[in-house]
Amino acid sequence: MFSHETVPDIAPQQADGLLRNRATILTNLVVALLAILVLQETLPAATTLAWIAGMAALNTARLFLSHWLRKSAWAARRKLHVFTAGAVLSGLSWGCLPVLLLPVGSVEDFAFAGFMIAGMTAGAITALCWYQPAYLGYLLGATLPLAACLLLLKEPVYLAMGGQVLFYAIMLAVISVFYSRRLLQTLRLENELDREHRRLEATRQELALAQQNKWQTLAQLSHHLRTPMNAVIGFSDMLRSEVLGPIGNPKHKDYINDIHDSGTRALQIINEILDVSQAEAGMLTLSKIDVDIQEALSDCLQNHGEAAAQRGVTLTPRISETLPRMRCDSARLQQILDQLLSNALRHTPTGGQIILSADIEESHWLAIRIADTGPGIPEDRLAEAMTPFVQFDDAMVRQHDGIGIGLPLARRLVELHGGEFTLRSTPGLGTTATIRLPLR
């Protein structure tokens, strides 16, 4: 599945999986004590004491060693080899039990020992299959001495038991191979996914930095364009006002008026680009004051009333009479409303309607909605409509000016106020832009 060059090193995960799980080591001690309680009448006291002391010493040493290895700076492969050695010794400590029973044990004693060893070796699969040699060492160390002792007794019942132990050990080895392969495959996939995640995160950070640099560069460019454009507007205004003397040719007056109007429009676009660039780059700050919201909305309606009348669009207010004053940036609030109303006017055909409504929601949110009866936007293109400099290629948009930053700028300004901006649209029915601003 993985080429030699792309296979990630899973040894650190294997070592961590083995060393983290200490339940198997503690289980060895608990089960050993249980075995002694059952076999204490069969085995001599000295033998019993020696075996349980050896088990306790070995497993205690393994516990301390596992704790130390997890914190050590050793290479993961070296940790695996040390742990494997401990697993082999632990298996052999169980293998010693049938050896001790060989001179004195009955069929029942060997059956009990076999039962204990079978349970320990089966249960160890999940804990030790992080590293196949560790499990195989534990399995063979525990089962081969038991099988050898049973076969040495040469009686039919013992021979049958010995054969069963060998068959059981083979089956566990096969099962552990499949289990280990699946586990290692999962580890490799996790490593590969983690590596891809790091790659994607690095790419995301690079893109975010590039985006930040783009907006900063655009903001600086817009700032530098304002000075010459102001000069164009100023000088053209002087010329059309004939401050320095009359202009003889009427055509020249027309050209000067065109220059002034075009320059004014270009400066407006430059200012909008500067605002959206500063907002996207995190360079825009607010100057909050107490604002009469009802008055601000009325001013906005008045400012756009003439344009609506010229285009044959009905501009309808539905503003609550109990709107409170709120703390916000008055100029930016006006800019938000102007952008949204201008956008609605651009997309509403003659005979259409725009409704500006405002009321209080949930006692501490001001909700302002601007709904038009324009052609609407398909749902799958709403996100596109909120992207700066994106314009829809339809006849309604081409009839009017605009560079596709009204909605994105309005959204960013609303978010800077701690509010929420949502856009809902139905093709053929129109679009509703909703601003929700906190009153507190």
CSV table of C-alpha atoms in Angstrom, one decimal:
chain,number,residue,atom,x,y,z
A,1,MET,CA,0.0,0.0,0.0
A,2,PHE,CA,2.9,2.4,0.7
A,3,SER,CA,6.1,2.7,-1.3
A,4,HIS,CA,9.4,2.3,0.5
A,5,GLU,CA,10.0,6.1,0.3
A,6,THR,CA,6.6,7.1,1.7
A,7,VAL,CA,6.2,4.5,4.5
A,8,PRO,CA,6.2,6.6,7.7
A,9,ASP,CA,8.1,5.3,10.7
A,10,ILE,CA,5.6,3.8,13.1
A,11,ALA,CA,8.1,2.6,15.7
A,12,PRO,CA,7.5,5.6,18.0
A,13,GLN,CA,3.7,4.8,18.0
A,14,GLN,CA,4.4,1.1,18.6
A,15,ALA,CA,6.7,1.9,21.5
A,16,ASP,CA,4.2,4.3,23.0
A,17,GLY,CA,1.3,1.8,22.6
A,18,LEU,CA,3.3,-0.9,24.4
A,19,LEU,CA,4.7,1.3,27.2
A,20,ARG,CA,1.4,3.1,27.8
A,21,ASN,CA,-0.5,-0.1,28.5
A,22,ARG,CA,0.5,-1.3,31.9
A,23,ALA,CA,-2.6,-3.3,32.7
A,24,THR,CA,-1.1,-6.5,31.2
A,25,ILE,CA,1.8,-6.3,33.7
A,26,LEU,CA,-0.5,-5.8,36.6
A,27,THR,CA,-2.8,-8.6,35.4
A,28,ASN,CA,0.2,-10.9,35.5
A,29,LEU,CA,0.6,-10.2,39.2
A,30,VAL,CA,-3.0,-10.6,40.0
A,31,VAL,CA,-3.5,-13.9,38.1
A,32,ALA,CA,-0.2,-15.3,39.6
A,33,LEU,CA,-1.6,-14.7,43.1
A,34,LEU,CA,-4.8,-16.5,42.1
A,35,ALA,CA,-2.8,-19.4,40.7
A,36,ILE,CA,-0.8,-19.7,44.0
A,37,LEU,CA,-4.0,-19.8,46.0
A,38,VAL,CA,-5.2,-22.8,43.9
A,39,LEU,CA,-1.9,-24.7,43.7
A,40,GLN,CA,-0.6,-24.0,47.2
A,41,GLU,CA,-1.5,-27.5,48.4
A,42,THR,CA,0.2,-29.1,45.4
A,43,LEU,CA,3.5,-27.1,45.2
A,44,PRO,CA,6.0,-27.1,48.1
A,45,ALA,CA,5.9,-23.8,50.1
A,46,ALA,CA,9.5,-22.9,49.2
A,47,THR,CA,8.7,-23.4,45.5
A,48,THR,CA,5.5,-21.4,45.7
A,49,LEU,CA,7.3,-18.6,47.5
A,50,ALA,CA,10.2,-18.5,45.0
A,51,TRP,CA,7.9,-18.5,42.0
A,52,ILE,CA,5.6,-15.7,43.3
A,53,ALA,CA,8.5,-13.7,44.4
A,54,GLY,CA,10.1,-14.0,41.0
A,55,MET,CA,6.9,-13.0,39.3
A,56,ALA,CA,6.5,-10.0,41.6
A,57,ALA,CA,10.1,-8.9,41.1
A,58,LEU,CA,9.9,-9.3,37.3
A,59,ASN,CA,6.6,-7.5,36.8
A,60,THR,CA,7.6,-4.7,39.3
A,61,ALA,CA,10.8,-4.2,37.3
A,62,ARG,CA,8.8,-4.1,34.1
A,63,LEU,CA,6.5,-1.5,35.5
A,64,PHE,CA,9.3,0.8,36.5
A,65,LEU,CA,11.1,0.1,33.2
A,66,SER,CA,8.0,1.0,31.2
A,67,HIS,CA,7.7,4.2,33.1
A,68,TRP,CA,11.3,5.1,32.5
A,69,LEU,CA,11.4,4.1,28.9
A,70,ARG,CA,8.4,6.4,28.1
A,71,LYS,CA,10.4,9.4,29.3
A,72,SER,CA,13.8,8.4,28.0
A,73,ALA,CA,15.4,9.7,24.9
A,74,TRP,CA,16.3,6.3,23.6
A,75,ALA,CA,15.4,5.5,20.0
A,76,ALA,CA,12.0,3.9,19.5
A,77,ARG,CA,13.5,0.7,18.1
A,78,ARG,CA,15.7,0.3,21.1
A,79,LYS,CA,12.7,0.7,23.4
A,80,LEU,CA,10.9,-2.0,21.5
A,81,HIS,CA,13.7,-4.4,21.8
A,82,VAL,CA,14.0,-3.9,25.6
A,83,PHE,CA,10.2,-4.3,26.0
A,84,THR,CA,10.3,-7.5,23.9
A,85,ALA,CA,13.0,-8.9,26.2
A,86,GLY,CA,10.7,-8.1,29.2
A,87,ALA,CA,7.7,-9.8,27.5
A,88,VAL,CA,9.8,-12.9,26.8
A,89,LEU,CA,10.8,-13.2,30.4
A,90,SER,CA,7.2,-12.6,31.5
A,91,GLY,CA,6.1,-15.5,29.2
A,92,LEU,CA,8.8,-17.7,30.6
A,93,SER,CA,7.8,-16.9,34.1
A,94,TRP,CA,4.4,-18.5,33.3
A,95,GLY,CA,6.2,-21.3,31.4
A,96,CYS,CA,8.0,-22.1,34.7
A,97,LEU,CA,4.6,-23.0,36.4
A,98,PRO,CA,4.1,-26.4,34.5
A,99,VAL,CA,7.8,-27.1,35.0
A,100,LEU,CA,7.3,-26.8,38.7
A,101,LEU,CA,4.2,-29.0,38.5
A,102,LEU,CA,6.0,-31.7,36.5
A,103,PRO,CA,7.1,-33.8,39.5
A,104,VAL,CA,4.0,-33.3,41.7
A,105,GLY,CA,1.1,-32.1,39.6
A,106,SER,CA,-2.1,-34.0,38.8
A,107,VAL,CA,-4.2,-33.8,35.6
A,108,GLU,CA,-6.4,-31.2,37.3
A,109,ASP,CA,-3.3,-29.1,38.3
A,110,PHE,CA,-2.0,-29.1,34.7
A,111,ALA,CA,-5.5,-28.4,33.4
A,112,PHE,CA,-5.7,-25.4,35.7
A,113,ALA,CA,-2.2,-24.2,34.7
A,114,GLY,CA,-3.2,-24.6,31.1
A,115,PHE,CA,-6.4,-22.6,31.6
A,116,MET,CA,-4.4,-19.8,33.3
A,117,ILE,CA,-1.8,-19.7,30.6
A,118,ALA,CA,-4.4,-19.8,27.8
A,119,GLY,CA,-6.3,-16.9,29.4
A,120,MET,CA,-3.1,-14.8,29.8
A,121,THR,CA,-1.8,-15.4,26.3
A,122,ALA,CA,-5.2,-14.7,24.7
A,123,GLY,CA,-5.7,-11.5,26.6
A,124,ALA,CA,-2.2,-10.3,25.8
A,125,ILE,CA,-3.0,-10.1,22.1
A,126,THR,CA,-4.6,-6.6,22.3
A,127,ALA,CA,-1.9,-5.2,24.5
A,128,LEU,CA,1.2,-6.7,22.9
A,129,CYS,CA,0.3,-6.8,19.2
A,130,TRP,CA,1.6,-3.3,18.8
A,131,TYR,CA,4.9,-5.1,18.2
A,132,GLN,CA,4.6,-8.7,16.9
A,133,PRO,CA,7.9,-10.0,18.2
A,134,ALA,CA,6.9,-8.9,21.8
A,135,TYR,CA,3.7,-10.9,21.6
A,136,LEU,CA,5.3,-14.0,20.0
A,137,GLY,CA,8.0,-14.0,22.6
A,138,TYR,CA,5.4,-13.8,25.4
A,139,LEU,CA,3.2,-16.5,23.7
A,140,LEU,CA,6.1,-19.0,23.0
A,141,GLY,CA,7.7,-18.4,26.4
A,142,ALA,CA,4.4,-19.3,28.2
A,143,THR,CA,3.1,-22.1,26.0
A,144,LEU,CA,6.1,-24.2,24.8
A,145,PRO,CA,7.2,-25.2,28.3
A,146,LEU,CA,3.6,-26.3,29.1
A,147,ALA,CA,3.4,-28.3,25.9
A,148,ALA,CA,6.8,-29.9,26.5
A,149,CYS,CA,5.9,-30.9,30.1
A,150,LEU,CA,2.6,-32.5,29.0
A,151,LEU,CA,4.3,-34.4,26.1
A,152,LEU,CA,7.1,-35.6,28.5
A,153,LEU,CA,4.5,-37.3,30.7
A,154,LYS,CA,3.6,-39.5,27.8
A,155,GLU,CA,0.2,-40.6,29.1
A,156,PRO,CA,-2.7,-40.3,26.6
A,157,VAL,CA,-4.5,-37.6,28.5
A,158,TYR,CA,-1.3,-35.5,28.8
A,159,LEU,CA,-0.4,-36.1,25.2
A,160,ALA,CA,-3.9,-34.9,24.1
A,161,MET,CA,-3.5,-31.9,26.3
A,162,GLY,CA,0.0,-31.2,25.0
A,163,GLY,CA,-1.3,-31.4,21.4
A,164,GLN,CA,-4.1,-29.0,22.2
A,165,VAL,CA,-1.7,-26.5,23.7
A,166,LEU,CA,0.5,-26.6,20.6
A,167,PHE,CA,-2.6,-26.2,18.3
A,168,TYR,CA,-3.8,-23.4,20.6
A,169,ALA,CA,-0.4,-21.6,20.4
A,170,ILE,CA,-0.4,-21.9,16.6
A,171,MET,CA,-3.9,-20.5,16.3
A,172,LEU,CA,-3.1,-17.6,18.6
A,173,ALA,CA,0.1,-16.8,16.6
A,174,VAL,CA,-1.9,-16.8,13.4
A,175,ILE,CA,-4.6,-14.6,14.9
A,176,SER,CA,-2.0,-12.2,16.3
A,177,VAL,CA,-0.4,-11.9,12.9
A,178,PHE,CA,-3.6,-10.7,11.3
A,179,TYR,CA,-4.4,-8.5,14.2
A,180,SER,CA,-1.0,-7.0,14.2
A,181,ARG,CA,-1.1,-6.3,10.5
A,182,ARG,CA,-4.4,-4.5,10.8
A,183,LEU,CA,-3.1,-2.5,13.7
A,184,LEU,CA,0.1,-1.5,11.9
A,185,GLN,CA,-1.9,-0.6,8.8
A,186,THR,CA,-4.0,1.6,10.9
A,187,LEU,CA,-0.9,3.2,12.4
A,188,ARG,CA,0.6,3.8,9.0
A,189,LEU,CA,-2.7,5.4,7.8
A,190,GLU,CA,-2.8,7.6,10.9
A,191,ASN,CA,0.8,8.7,10.2
A,192,GLU,CA,0.0,9.4,6.6
A,193,LEU,CA,-3.1,11.3,7.5
A,194,ASP,CA,-1.2,13.3,10.1
A,195,ARG,CA,1.5,14.1,7.6
A,196,GLU,CA,-1.1,15.2,5.1
A,197,HIS,CA,-2.8,17.3,7.8
A,198,ARG,CA,0.5,19.0,8.6
A,199,ARG,CA,1.0,19.6,4.9
A,200,LEU,CA,-2.5,21.1,4.5
A,201,GLU,CA,-2.1,23.2,7.6
A,202,ALA,CA,1.2,24.6,6.3
A,203,THR,CA,-0.4,25.3,2.9
A,204,ARG,CA,-3.4,26.9,4.7
A,205,GLN,CA,-1.0,29.2,6.7
A,206,GLU,CA,0.9,30.1,3.5
A,207,LEU,CA,-2.4,30.9,1.7
A,208,ALA,CA,-3.6,33.0,4.7
A,209,LEU,CA,-0.3,34.9,4.7
A,210,ALA,CA,-0.5,35.4,1.0
A,211,GLN,CA,-4.1,36.6,1.4
A,212,GLN,CA,-3.1,39.0,4.2
A,213,ASN,CA,-0.2,40.3,2.1
A,214,LYS,CA,-2.6,40.7,-0.9
A,215,TRP,CA,-5.0,42.9,1.1
A,216,GLN,CA,-2.2,44.9,2.7
A,217,THR,CA,-0.7,45.6,-0.7
A,218,LEU,CA,-4.1,46.5,-2.2
A,219,ALA,CA,-4.8,48.8,0.8
A,220,GLN,CA,-1.4,50.6,0.3
A,221,LEU,CA,-2.0,50.9,-3.5
A,222,SER,CA,-5.5,52.3,-3.0
A,223,HIS,CA,-4.0,54.8,-0.4
A,224,HIS,CA,-1.4,56.0,-2.9
A,225,LEU,CA,-4.0,56.4,-5.7
A,226,ARG,CA,-6.2,58.7,-3.7
A,227,THR,CA,-3.7,61.6,-3.8
A,228,PRO,CA,-3.4,61.9,-7.6
A,229,MET,CA,-7.1,61.3,-8.0
A,230,ASN,CA,-8.0,64.1,-5.6
A,231,ALA,CA,-5.7,66.3,-7.7
A,232,VAL,CA,-7.6,65.3,-10.8
A,233,ILE,CA,-10.9,66.1,-9.2
A,234,GLY,CA,-9.7,69.3,-7.7
A,235,PHE,CA,-8.1,70.7,-10.9
A,236,SER,CA,-11.1,69.7,-13.0
A,237,ASP,CA,-13.4,71.4,-10.5
A,238,MET,CA,-11.4,74.6,-10.8
A,239,LEU,CA,-11.5,74.4,-14.6
A,240,ARG,CA,-15.2,73.9,-14.9
A,241,SER,CA,-15.8,76.6,-12.3
A,242,GLU,CA,-13.6,78.9,-14.6
A,243,VAL,CA,-11.7,80.2,-11.6
A,244,LEU,CA,-8.7,81.0,-13.8
A,245,GLY,CA,-10.8,82.5,-16.6
A,246,PRO,CA,-13.5,81.5,-19.0
A,247,ILE,CA,-13.3,78.4,-21.3
A,248,GLY,CA,-14.0,79.4,-24.8
A,249,ASN,CA,-14.9,76.0,-26.4
A,250,PRO,CA,-18.2,74.5,-25.0
A,251,LYS,CA,-16.8,71.0,-25.9
A,252,HIS,CA,-14.0,71.6,-23.5
A,253,LYS,CA,-16.5,72.2,-20.7
A,254,ASP,CA,-18.2,68.9,-21.5
A,255,TYR,CA,-14.9,67.1,-21.4
A,256,ILE,CA,-14.0,68.7,-18.1
A,257,ASN,CA,-17.3,67.7,-16.6
A,258,ASP,CA,-16.7,64.2,-17.8
A,259,ILE,CA,-13.3,64.2,-16.2
A,260,HIS,CA,-14.6,65.5,-12.9
A,261,ASP,CA,-17.5,63.0,-12.8
A,262,SER,CA,-15.2,60.1,-13.8
A,263,GLY,CA,-12.6,61.1,-11.3
A,264,THR,CA,-15.2,61.4,-8.5
A,265,ARG,CA,-16.5,57.9,-9.4
A,266,ALA,CA,-13.0,56.5,-9.5
A,267,LEU,CA,-12.2,58.0,-6.1
A,268,GLN,CA,-15.3,56.5,-4.7
A,269,ILE,CA,-14.2,53.0,-6.0
A,270,ILE,CA,-10.7,53.6,-4.7
A,271,ASN,CA,-12.1,54.5,-1.2
A,272,GLU,CA,-14.3,51.3,-1.3
A,273,ILE,CA,-11.3,49.2,-2.3
A,274,LEU,CA,-9.3,50.8,0.5
A,275,ASP,CA,-12.0,50.1,3.0
A,276,VAL,CA,-12.5,46.4,2.0
A,277,SER,CA,-8.7,45.9,1.9
A,278,GLN,CA,-8.2,47.4,5.3
A,279,ALA,CA,-11.1,45.3,6.7
A,280,GLU,CA,-9.8,42.0,5.2
A,281,ALA,CA,-6.3,42.8,6.4
A,282,GLY,CA,-7.5,43.6,9.9
A,283,MET,CA,-6.3,47.2,9.6
A,284,LEU,CA,-9.7,48.9,10.0
A,285,THR,CA,-10.8,50.4,13.3
A,286,LEU,CA,-14.1,51.8,14.5
A,287,SER,CA,-14.9,55.1,16.2
A,288,LYS,CA,-18.0,54.4,18.2
A,289,ILE,CA,-20.4,57.0,19.4
A,290,ASP,CA,-24.1,57.0,20.5
A,291,VAL,CA,-26.2,57.0,17.3
A,292,ASP,CA,-29.9,57.7,16.8
A,293,ILE,CA,-30.7,54.6,14.6
A,294,GLN,CA,-34.1,55.9,13.5
A,295,GLU,CA,-32.5,59.1,12.3
A,296,ALA,CA,-29.7,57.2,10.5
A,297,LEU,CA,-32.2,55.1,8.7
A,298,SER,CA,-34.3,58.1,7.6
A,299,ASP,CA,-31.2,59.8,6.3
A,300,CYS,CA,-30.3,56.8,4.3
A,301,LEU,CA,-33.7,56.5,2.8
A,302,GLN,CA,-33.6,60.2,1.9
A,303,ASN,CA,-30.2,59.9,0.3
A,304,HIS,CA,-31.4,57.0,-2.0
A,305,GLY,CA,-34.9,58.3,-2.6
A,306,GLU,CA,-34.0,60.2,-5.8
A,307,ALA,CA,-32.1,57.3,-7.3
A,308,ALA,CA,-35.0,55.0,-6.6
A,309,ALA,CA,-37.4,57.4,-8.2
A,310,GLN,CA,-35.2,57.8,-11.3
A,311,ARG,CA,-35.2,54.0,-11.8
A,312,GLY,CA,-38.9,53.5,-11.1
A,313,VAL,CA,-38.3,51.5,-7.9
A,314,THR,CA,-40.5,51.9,-4.9
A,315,LEU,CA,-38.5,52.5,-1.7
A,316,THR,CA,-40.7,51.5,1.3
A,317,PRO,CA,-39.7,52.0,5.0
A,318,ARG,CA,-41.0,49.7,7.7
A,319,ILE,CA,-39.1,51.1,10.7
A,320,SER,CA,-40.2,50.6,14.3
A,321,GLU,CA,-40.9,53.8,16.1
A,322,THR,CA,-39.3,52.5,19.3
A,323,LEU,CA,-35.7,52.0,18.1
A,324,PRO,CA,-33.2,53.0,20.9
A,325,ARG,CA,-29.9,54.8,20.5
A,326,MET,CA,-27.0,52.5,20.2
A,327,ARG,CA,-23.2,52.8,20.3
A,328,CYS,CA,-21.6,52.2,16.9
A,329,ASP,CA,-19.5,53.9,14.2
A,330,SER,CA,-21.9,56.3,12.7
A,331,ALA,CA,-20.0,56.7,9.4
A,332,ARG,CA,-19.5,53.0,9.0
A,333,LEU,CA,-23.2,52.3,9.8
A,334,GLN,CA,-24.1,54.8,7.1
A,335,GLN,CA,-21.7,53.1,4.7
A,336,ILE,CA,-23.2,49.7,5.4
A,337,LEU,CA,-26.7,50.9,4.7
A,338,ASP,CA,-25.6,52.8,1.6
A,339,GLN,CA,-23.8,49.8,0.2
A,340,LEU,CA,-26.8,47.5,0.7
A,341,LEU,CA,-29.3,50.0,-0.7
A,342,SER,CA,-27.1,50.8,-3.7
A,343,ASN,CA,-26.7,47.1,-4.3
A,344,ALA,CA,-30.5,46.5,-4.0
A,345,LEU,CA,-31.2,49.4,-6.4
A,346,ARG,CA,-28.7,48.0,-9.0
A,347,HIS,CA,-30.5,44.7,-9.0
A,348,THR,CA,-34.1,45.8,-8.8
A,349,PRO,CA,-35.8,46.3,-12.2
A,350,THR,CA,-38.2,49.2,-13.0
A,351,GLY,CA,-41.5,48.7,-11.2
A,352,GLY,CA,-39.8,46.7,-8.4
A,353,GLN,CA,-39.8,47.4,-4.7
A,354,ILE,CA,-37.2,47.7,-2.0
A,355,ILE,CA,-38.3,47.4,1.7
A,356,LEU,CA,-36.1,48.7,4.5
A,357,SER,CA,-37.3,47.4,7.8
A,358,ALA,CA,-35.9,47.7,11.3
A,359,ASP,CA,-36.9,46.4,14.7
A,360,ILE,CA,-35.6,44.9,17.9
A,361,GLU,CA,-35.1,41.2,18.3
A,362,GLU,CA,-34.6,39.3,21.5
A,363,SER,CA,-34.4,42.6,23.5
A,364,HIS,CA,-30.7,43.3,22.7
A,365,TRP,CA,-30.4,42.9,18.9
A,366,LEU,CA,-31.1,45.5,16.3
A,367,ALA,CA,-32.3,43.8,13.1
A,368,ILE,CA,-32.2,45.8,9.8
A,369,ARG,CA,-33.5,44.1,6.6
A,370,ILE,CA,-33.2,45.3,3.1
A,371,ALA,CA,-35.4,43.2,0.8
A,372,ASP,CA,-35.6,43.7,-3.0
A,373,THR,CA,-37.7,42.2,-5.7
A,374,GLY,CA,-34.8,41.7,-8.1
A,375,PRO,CA,-33.9,38.5,-10.0
A,376,GLY,CA,-32.4,36.8,-6.9
A,377,ILE,CA,-29.4,34.6,-6.5
A,378,PRO,CA,-29.3,30.8,-6.7
A,379,GLU,CA,-28.5,29.3,-3.3
A,380,ASP,CA,-25.3,27.6,-4.6
A,381,ARG,CA,-24.0,31.1,-5.6
A,382,LEU,CA,-24.6,33.0,-2.4
A,383,ALA,CA,-21.1,32.3,-1.1
A,384,GLU,CA,-19.8,33.6,-4.4
A,385,ALA,CA,-21.8,36.8,-4.0
A,386,MET,CA,-20.0,37.4,-0.7
A,387,THR,CA,-16.6,37.2,-2.3
A,388,PRO,CA,-14.8,40.5,-3.1
A,389,PHE,CA,-14.7,41.6,-6.7
A,390,VAL,CA,-17.0,38.8,-7.9
A,391,GLN,CA,-19.9,40.0,-10.2
A,392,PHE,CA,-22.6,37.9,-11.7
A,393,ASP,CA,-22.6,37.8,-15.5
A,394,ASP,CA,-26.2,38.8,-16.1
A,395,ALA,CA,-27.9,41.7,-18.0
A,396,MET,CA,-29.1,43.4,-14.9
A,397,VAL,CA,-25.6,43.7,-13.4
A,398,ARG,CA,-24.0,44.8,-16.7
A,399,GLN,CA,-26.5,47.7,-17.0
A,400,HIS,CA,-25.1,49.4,-13.8
A,401,ASP,CA,-21.7,50.2,-12.3
A,402,GLY,CA,-20.2,48.3,-9.4
A,403,ILE,CA,-17.1,46.2,-8.9
A,404,GLY,CA,-18.5,43.5,-6.6
A,405,ILE,CA,-17.3,44.7,-3.2
A,406,GLY,CA,-20.6,46.1,-1.7
A,407,LEU,CA,-21.8,43.0,0.0
A,408,PRO,CA,-18.4,41.8,1.2
A,409,LEU,CA,-17.6,45.3,2.6
A,410,ALA,CA,-20.9,45.5,4.3
A,411,ARG,CA,-20.5,42.1,5.9
A,412,ARG,CA,-17.0,42.9,7.2
A,413,LEU,CA,-18.2,46.2,8.7
A,414,VAL,CA,-21.1,44.4,10.4
A,415,GLU,CA,-18.7,41.8,11.8
A,416,LEU,CA,-16.4,44.6,13.1
A,417,HIS,CA,-19.4,45.8,15.1
A,418,GLY,CA,-19.8,42.4,16.6
A,419,GLY,CA,-22.9,41.7,14.5
A,420,GLU,CA,-24.1,39.2,12.0
A,421,PHE,CA,-24.8,39.5,8.3
A,422,THR,CA,-26.9,37.1,6.4
A,423,LEU,CA,-28.0,37.0,2.8
A,424,ARG,CA,-31.0,35.0,1.6
A,425,SER,CA,-32.2,34.9,-1.9
A,426,THR,CA,-34.7,33.1,-4.1
A,427,PRO,CA,-34.3,33.2,-7.9
A,428,GLY,CA,-37.2,35.2,-9.4
A,429,LEU,CA,-38.4,36.5,-6.0
A,430,GLY,CA,-35.6,38.7,-4.8
A,431,THR,CA,-32.9,39.0,-2.1
A,432,THR,CA,-33.0,39.9,1.5
A,433,ALA,CA,-29.9,41.2,3.4
A,434,THR,CA,-30.2,41.1,7.2
A,435,ILE,CA,-28.0,43.0,9.6
A,436,ARG,CA,-28.1,42.1,13.3
A,437,LEU,CA,-26.2,44.4,15.6
A,438,PRO,CA,-25.8,44.1,19.4
A,439,LEU,CA,-27.4,46.9,21.3
A,440,ARG,CA,-25.2,46.2,24.4
